[in-house]
Short mmCIF file of C-alpha atoms in Angstrom, two decimals:
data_model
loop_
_atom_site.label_atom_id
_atom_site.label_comp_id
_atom_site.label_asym_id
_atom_site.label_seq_id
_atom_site.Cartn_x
_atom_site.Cartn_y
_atom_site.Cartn_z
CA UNK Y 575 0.00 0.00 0.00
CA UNK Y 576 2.93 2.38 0.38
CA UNK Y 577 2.73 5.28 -2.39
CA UNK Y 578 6.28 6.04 -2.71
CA UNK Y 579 9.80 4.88 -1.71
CA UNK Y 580 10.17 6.27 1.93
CA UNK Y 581 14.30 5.94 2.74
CA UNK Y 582 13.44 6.95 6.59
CA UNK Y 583 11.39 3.64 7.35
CA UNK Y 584 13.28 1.72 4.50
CA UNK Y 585 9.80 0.88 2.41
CA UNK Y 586 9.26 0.86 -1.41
CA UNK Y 587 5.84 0.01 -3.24
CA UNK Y 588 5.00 -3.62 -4.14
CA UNK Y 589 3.36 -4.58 -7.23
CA UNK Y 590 1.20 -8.23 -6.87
CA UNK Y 591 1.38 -10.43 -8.94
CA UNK Y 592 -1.26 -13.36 -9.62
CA UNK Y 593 -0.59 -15.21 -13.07
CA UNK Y 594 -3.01 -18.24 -14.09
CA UNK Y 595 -0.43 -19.79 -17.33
CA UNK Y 596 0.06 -22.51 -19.38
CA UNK Y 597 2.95 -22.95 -21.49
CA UNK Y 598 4.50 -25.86 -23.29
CA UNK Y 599 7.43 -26.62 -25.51
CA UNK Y 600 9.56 -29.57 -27.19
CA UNK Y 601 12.55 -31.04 -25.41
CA UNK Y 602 15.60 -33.04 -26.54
CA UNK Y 603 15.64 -36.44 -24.70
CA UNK Y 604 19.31 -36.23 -22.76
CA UNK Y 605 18.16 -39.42 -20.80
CA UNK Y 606 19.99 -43.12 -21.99
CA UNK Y 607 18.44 -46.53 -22.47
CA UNK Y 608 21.29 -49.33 -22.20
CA UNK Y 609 20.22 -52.38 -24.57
CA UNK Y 610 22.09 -55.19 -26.51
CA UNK Y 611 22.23 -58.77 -26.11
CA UNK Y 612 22.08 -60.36 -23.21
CA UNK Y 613 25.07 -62.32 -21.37
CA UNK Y 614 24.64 -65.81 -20.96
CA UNK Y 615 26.55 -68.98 -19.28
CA UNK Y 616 26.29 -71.92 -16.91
CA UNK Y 617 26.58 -72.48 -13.08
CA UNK Y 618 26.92 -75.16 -10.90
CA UNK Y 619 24.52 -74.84 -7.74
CA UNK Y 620 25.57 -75.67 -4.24
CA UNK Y 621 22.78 -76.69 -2.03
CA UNK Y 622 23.83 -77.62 1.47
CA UNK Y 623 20.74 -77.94 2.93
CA UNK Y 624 20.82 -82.07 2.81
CA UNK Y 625 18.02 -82.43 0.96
CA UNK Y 626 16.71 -81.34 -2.98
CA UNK Y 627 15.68 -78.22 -3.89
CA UNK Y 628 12.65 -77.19 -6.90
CA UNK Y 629 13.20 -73.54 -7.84
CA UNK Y 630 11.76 -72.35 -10.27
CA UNK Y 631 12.79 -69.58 -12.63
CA UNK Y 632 10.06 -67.04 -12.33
CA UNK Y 633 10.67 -66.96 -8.34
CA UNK Y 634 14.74 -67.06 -8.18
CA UNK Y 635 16.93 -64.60 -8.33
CA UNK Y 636 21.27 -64.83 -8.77
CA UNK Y 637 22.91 -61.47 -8.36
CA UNK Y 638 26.68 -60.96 -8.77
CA UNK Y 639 26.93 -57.33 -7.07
CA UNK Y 640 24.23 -54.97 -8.55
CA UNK Y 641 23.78 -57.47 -11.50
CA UNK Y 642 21.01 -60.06 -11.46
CA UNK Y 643 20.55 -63.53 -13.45
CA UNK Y 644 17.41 -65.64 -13.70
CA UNK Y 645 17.28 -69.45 -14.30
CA UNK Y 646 17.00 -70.19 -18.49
CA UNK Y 647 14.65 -73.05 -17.09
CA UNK Y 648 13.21 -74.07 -13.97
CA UNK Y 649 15.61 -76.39 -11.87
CA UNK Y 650 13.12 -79.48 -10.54
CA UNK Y 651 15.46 -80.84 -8.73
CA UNK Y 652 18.70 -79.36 -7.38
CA UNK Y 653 20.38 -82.26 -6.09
CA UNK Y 654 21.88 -81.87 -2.08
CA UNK Y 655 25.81 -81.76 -1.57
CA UNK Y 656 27.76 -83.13 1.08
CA UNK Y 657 30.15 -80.54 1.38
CA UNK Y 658 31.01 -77.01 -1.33
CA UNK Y 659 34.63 -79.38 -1.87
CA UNK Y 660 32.58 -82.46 -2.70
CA UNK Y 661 30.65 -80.66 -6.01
CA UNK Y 662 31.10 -83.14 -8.80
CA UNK Y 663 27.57 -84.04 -8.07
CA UNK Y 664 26.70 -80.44 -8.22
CA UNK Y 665 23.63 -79.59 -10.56
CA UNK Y 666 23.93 -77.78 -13.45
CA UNK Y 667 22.28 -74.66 -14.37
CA UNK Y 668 22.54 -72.43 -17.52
CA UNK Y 669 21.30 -68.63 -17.04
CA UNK Y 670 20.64 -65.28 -18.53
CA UNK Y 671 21.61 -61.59 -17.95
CA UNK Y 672 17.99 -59.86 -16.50
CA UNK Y 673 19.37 -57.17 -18.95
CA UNK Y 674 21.61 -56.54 -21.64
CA UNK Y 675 25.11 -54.81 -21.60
CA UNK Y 676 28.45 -55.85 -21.46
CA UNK Y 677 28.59 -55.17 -17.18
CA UNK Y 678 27.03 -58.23 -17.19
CA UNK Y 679 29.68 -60.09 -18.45
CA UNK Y 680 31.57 -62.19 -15.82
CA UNK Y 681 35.02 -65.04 -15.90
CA UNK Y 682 34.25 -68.53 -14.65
CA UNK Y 683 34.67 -69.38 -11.20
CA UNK Y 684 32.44 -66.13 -10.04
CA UNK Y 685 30.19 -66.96 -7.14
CA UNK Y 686 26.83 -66.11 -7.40
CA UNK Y 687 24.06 -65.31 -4.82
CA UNK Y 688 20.78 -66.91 -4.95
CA UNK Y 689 17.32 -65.63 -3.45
CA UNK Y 690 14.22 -67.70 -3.84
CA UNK Y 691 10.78 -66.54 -3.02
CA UNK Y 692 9.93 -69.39 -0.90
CA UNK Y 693 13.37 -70.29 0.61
CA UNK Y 694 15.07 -66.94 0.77
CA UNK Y 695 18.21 -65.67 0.91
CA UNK Y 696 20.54 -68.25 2.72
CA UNK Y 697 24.07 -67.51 1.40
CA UNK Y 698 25.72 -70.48 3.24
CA UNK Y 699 23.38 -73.14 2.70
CA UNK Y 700 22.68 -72.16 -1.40
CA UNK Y 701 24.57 -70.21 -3.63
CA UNK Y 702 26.54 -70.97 -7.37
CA UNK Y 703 29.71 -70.46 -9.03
CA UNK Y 704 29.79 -69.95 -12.66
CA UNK Y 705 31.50 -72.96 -14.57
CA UNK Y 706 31.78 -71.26 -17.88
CA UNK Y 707 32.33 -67.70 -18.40
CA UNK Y 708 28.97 -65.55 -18.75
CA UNK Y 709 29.51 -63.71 -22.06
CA UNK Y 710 27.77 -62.53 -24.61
CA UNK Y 711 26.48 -59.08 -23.08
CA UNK Y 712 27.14 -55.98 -25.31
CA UNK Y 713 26.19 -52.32 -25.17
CA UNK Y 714 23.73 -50.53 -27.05
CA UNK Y 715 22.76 -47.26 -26.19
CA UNK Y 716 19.18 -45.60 -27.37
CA UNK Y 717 17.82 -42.10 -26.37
CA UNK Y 718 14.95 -42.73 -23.29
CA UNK Y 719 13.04 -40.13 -21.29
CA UNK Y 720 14.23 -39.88 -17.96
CA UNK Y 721 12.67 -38.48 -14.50
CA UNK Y 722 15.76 -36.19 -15.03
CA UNK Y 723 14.18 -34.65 -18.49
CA UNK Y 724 10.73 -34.41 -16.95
CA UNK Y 725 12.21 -32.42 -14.01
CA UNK Y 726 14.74 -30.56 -16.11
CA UNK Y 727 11.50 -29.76 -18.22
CA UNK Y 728 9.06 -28.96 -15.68
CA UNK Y 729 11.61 -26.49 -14.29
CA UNK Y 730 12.46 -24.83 -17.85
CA UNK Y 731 9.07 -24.10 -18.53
CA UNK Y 732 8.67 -22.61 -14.80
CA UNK Y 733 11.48 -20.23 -15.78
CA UNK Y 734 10.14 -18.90 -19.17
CA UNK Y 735 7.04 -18.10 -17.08
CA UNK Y 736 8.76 -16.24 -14.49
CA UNK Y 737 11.14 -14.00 -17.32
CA UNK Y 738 7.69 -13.33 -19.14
CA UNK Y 739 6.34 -12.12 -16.28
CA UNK Y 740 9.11 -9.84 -15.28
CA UNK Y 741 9.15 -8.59 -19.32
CA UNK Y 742 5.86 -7.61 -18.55
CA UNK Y 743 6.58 -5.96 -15.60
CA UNK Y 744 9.66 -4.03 -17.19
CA UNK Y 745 6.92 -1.72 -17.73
CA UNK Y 746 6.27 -0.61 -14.56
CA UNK Y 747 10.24 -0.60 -13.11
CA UNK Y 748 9.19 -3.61 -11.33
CA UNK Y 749 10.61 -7.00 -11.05
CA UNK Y 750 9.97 -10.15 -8.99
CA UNK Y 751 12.90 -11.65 -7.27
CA UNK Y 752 13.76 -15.39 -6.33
CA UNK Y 753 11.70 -16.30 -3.11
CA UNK Y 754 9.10 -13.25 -3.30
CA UNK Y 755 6.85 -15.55 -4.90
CA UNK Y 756 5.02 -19.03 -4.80
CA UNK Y 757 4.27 -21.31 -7.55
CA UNK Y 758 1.37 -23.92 -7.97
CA UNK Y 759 1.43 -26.70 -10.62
CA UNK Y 760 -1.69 -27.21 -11.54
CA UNK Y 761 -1.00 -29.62 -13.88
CA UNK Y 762 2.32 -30.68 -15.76
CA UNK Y 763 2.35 -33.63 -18.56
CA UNK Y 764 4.45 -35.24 -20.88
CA UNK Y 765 3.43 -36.88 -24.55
CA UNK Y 766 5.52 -39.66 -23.19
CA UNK Y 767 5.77 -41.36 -20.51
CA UNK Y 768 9.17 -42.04 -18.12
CA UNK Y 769 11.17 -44.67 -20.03
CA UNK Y 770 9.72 -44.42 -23.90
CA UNK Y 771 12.20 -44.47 -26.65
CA UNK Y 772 12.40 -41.26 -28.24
CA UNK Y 773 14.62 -38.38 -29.20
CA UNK Y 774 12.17 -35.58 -27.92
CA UNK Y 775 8.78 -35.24 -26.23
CA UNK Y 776 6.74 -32.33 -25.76
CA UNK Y 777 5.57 -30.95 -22.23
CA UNK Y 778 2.60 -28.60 -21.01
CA UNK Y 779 3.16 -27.04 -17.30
CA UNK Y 780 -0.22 -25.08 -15.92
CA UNK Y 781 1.26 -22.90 -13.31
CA UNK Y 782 -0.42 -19.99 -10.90
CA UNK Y 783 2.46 -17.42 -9.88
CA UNK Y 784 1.42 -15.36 -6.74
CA UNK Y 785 4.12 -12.59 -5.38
CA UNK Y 786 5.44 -9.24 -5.15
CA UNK Y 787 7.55 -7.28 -7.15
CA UNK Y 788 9.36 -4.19 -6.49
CA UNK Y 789 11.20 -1.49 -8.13
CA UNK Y 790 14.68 -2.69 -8.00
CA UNK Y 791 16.33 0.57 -8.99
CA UNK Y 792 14.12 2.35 -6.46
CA UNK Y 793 15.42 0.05 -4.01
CA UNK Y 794 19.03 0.17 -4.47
CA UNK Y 795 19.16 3.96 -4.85
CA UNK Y 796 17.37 3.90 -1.03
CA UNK Y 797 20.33 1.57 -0.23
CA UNK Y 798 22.96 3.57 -1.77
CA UNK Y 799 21.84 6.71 -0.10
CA UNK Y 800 21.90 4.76 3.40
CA UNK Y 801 25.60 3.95 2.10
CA UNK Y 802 26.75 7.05 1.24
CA UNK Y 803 25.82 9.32 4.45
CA UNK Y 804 27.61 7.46 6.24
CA UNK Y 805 31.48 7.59 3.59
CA UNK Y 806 31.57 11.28 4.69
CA UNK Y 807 32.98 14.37 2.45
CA UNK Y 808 35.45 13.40 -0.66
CA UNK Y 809 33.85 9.88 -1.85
CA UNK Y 810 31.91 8.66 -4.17
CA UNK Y 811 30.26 5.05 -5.21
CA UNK Y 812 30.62 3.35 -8.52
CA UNK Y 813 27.65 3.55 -10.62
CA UNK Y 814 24.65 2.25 -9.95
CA UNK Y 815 24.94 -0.13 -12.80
CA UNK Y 816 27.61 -1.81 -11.61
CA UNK Y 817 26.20 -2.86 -8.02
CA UNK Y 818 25.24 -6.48 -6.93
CA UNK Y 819 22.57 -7.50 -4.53
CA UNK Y 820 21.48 -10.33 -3.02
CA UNK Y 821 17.82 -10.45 -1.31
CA UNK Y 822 16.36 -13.09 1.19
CA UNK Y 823 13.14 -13.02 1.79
CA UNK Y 824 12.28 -13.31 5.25
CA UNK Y 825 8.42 -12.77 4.84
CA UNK Y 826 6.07 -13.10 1.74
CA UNK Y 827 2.28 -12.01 2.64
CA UNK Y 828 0.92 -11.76 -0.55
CA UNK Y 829 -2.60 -11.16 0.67
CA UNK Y 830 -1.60 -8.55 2.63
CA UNK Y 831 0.53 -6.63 0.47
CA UNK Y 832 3.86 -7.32 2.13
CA UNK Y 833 6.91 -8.42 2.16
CA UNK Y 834 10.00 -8.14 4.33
CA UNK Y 835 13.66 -8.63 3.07
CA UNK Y 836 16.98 -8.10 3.58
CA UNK Y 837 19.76 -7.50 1.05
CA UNK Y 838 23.36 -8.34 0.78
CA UNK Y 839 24.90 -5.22 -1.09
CA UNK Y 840 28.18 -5.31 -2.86
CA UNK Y 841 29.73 -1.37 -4.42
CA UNK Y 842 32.71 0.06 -4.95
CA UNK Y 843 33.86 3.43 -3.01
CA UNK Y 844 36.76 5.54 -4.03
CA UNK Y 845 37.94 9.18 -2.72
CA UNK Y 846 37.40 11.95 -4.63
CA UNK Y 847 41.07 13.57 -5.87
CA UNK Y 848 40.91 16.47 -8.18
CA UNK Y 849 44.29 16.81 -9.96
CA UNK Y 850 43.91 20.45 -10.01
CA UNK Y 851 43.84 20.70 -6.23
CA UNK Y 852 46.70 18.56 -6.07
CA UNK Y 853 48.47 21.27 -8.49
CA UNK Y 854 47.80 24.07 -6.46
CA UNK Y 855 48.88 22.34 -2.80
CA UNK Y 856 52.04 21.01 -4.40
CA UNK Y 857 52.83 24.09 -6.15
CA UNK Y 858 56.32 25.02 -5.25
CA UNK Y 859 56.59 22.23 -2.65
CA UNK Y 860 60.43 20.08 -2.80
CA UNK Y 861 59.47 15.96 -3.79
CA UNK Y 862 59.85 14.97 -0.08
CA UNK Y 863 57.49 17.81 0.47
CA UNK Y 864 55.11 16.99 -1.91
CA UNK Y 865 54.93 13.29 -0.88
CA UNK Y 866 54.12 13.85 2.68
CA UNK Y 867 51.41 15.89 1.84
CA UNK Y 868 49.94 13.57 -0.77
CA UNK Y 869 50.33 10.25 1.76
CA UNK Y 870 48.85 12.41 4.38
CA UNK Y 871 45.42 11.13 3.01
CA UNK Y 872 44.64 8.05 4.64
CA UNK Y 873 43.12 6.87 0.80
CA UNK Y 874 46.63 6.91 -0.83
CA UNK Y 875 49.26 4.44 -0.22
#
């Protein structure tokens, strides 16, 4: 509600703002989809529980690190060991990368985990080693949406809507500032969905933008006046121009009409030293003279 900039209780105007948008665009796909054949080999499984095991391929599980296998069949019966030395009576088991990519690729003699639905995870009563190397994984890389290009999209659009709205505002010497206002998505979609194959998609944010702006140049000339009562005679601030400021919002009341910040304000002062004054003090004056009375000022070194 304030009419004018008042430097004596440090106020300027606000402007609100409450903008009801929708904007979409196209976007390049920067997300990657590894495919490629799948690595294959065969295991030998230990089971030390003394007596057979069924597990089937839809409910087991063999991971080497981060990297899982399944079963190429189901294993009926997985015959019981006496001991992991005695294993020439170990059951044999071929299986297949759950993905493809050469990562999966590992040298005989690898022990593998096993997890079974109904069994578990018992690491020292069933596990495998790999009797044959598991090969046959390569890398094939294809361009697939990721949450990262939905976000990275979501926010890009959010940013055209703020510049347009501070274009529009240009008008009035008013701009809104990081934190002094609040955004609500009211909808944001995607022609395709997380995952999908494709080199671009297109995106549509609805967004309501409620804030207030202010007359920056209003309220770093109240700033710089603050500033410059208290350099004294013989100084003077860079130009305006060439300021920086940094506000934090403290408070945002945009039904009120108010907002509180505080701002961290970076200029340049330098002393004012006419040559011409110089001239006439050093006039006549021997060089030890003269520099004396030019170091005298605390601003020259």
């Amino acid at each position: 509600k304030a009419q004018g900039v008042d430097s004596s209780k440090l106020t300027v105007p606000a402007v609100p703002v409450n903008e009801d948008q929708t904007i979409a665009d196209t976007f390049q796909t920067n997300g990657k989809k590894e495919l490629g054949s799948k690595a294959e080999g065969r295991v030998a499984l230990y089971n030390l529980t003394g007596s057979p095991l069924a597990l089937k391929a839809s409910t087991t599980t063999l991971t080497v690190g981060s990297k899982t296998y399944t079963f190429k069949e189901d294993q009926g019966n997985v015959k019981a060991l006496t001991s992991a030395s005695n294993d020439s009576n170990a059951t044999l088991a071929d299986i297949v990368a759950s993905e493809g990519g050469e990562s999966f690729n590992v040298p005989a003699g690898t022990r593998i985990e096993i997890t079974n639905q109904a069994f578990g995870s018992q690491p020292q009563r069933l596990y495998a080693k790999t009797v044959t190397q598991v090969i046959g994984g390569n890398s094939r890389f294809v361009s697939a949406i990721s949450k990262e290009d939905l976000d990275n999209a979501q926010k890009e659009l959010t940013r055209r809507v703020i510049d347009g709205i501070n274009a529009n505002l240009a008008g009035r010497n008013a701009k809104l500032v990081e934190g002094a206002y609040s955004i609500s998505v009211t909808s944001f979609n995607a022609d395709k969905a997380e995952g999908t194959e494709a080199q671009s998609f297109s995106a549509e944010l609805k967004i309501i933008v409620t804030g207030l702006a202010f007359d920056e140049t209003a309220l770093k000339t109240m700033v710089r006046q603050r500033i410059i009562t208290s350099l004294g005679a013989g100084k003077s601030m860079q130009g305006l121009e060439k300021d920086t400021v940094i506000y934090k919002i403290k408070n945002l009341d945009v039904p009120n009409g108010i907002m509180q910040l505080s701002s961290h304000y970076e200029s340049s002062v330098k002393p004012n030293i006419e040559s011409k004054d110089l001239k006439n003090k050093l006039a006549g004056k021997s060089k030890q003279e003269a520099s004396e009375l030019i170091l005298a000022n605390p601003d020259v070194d």
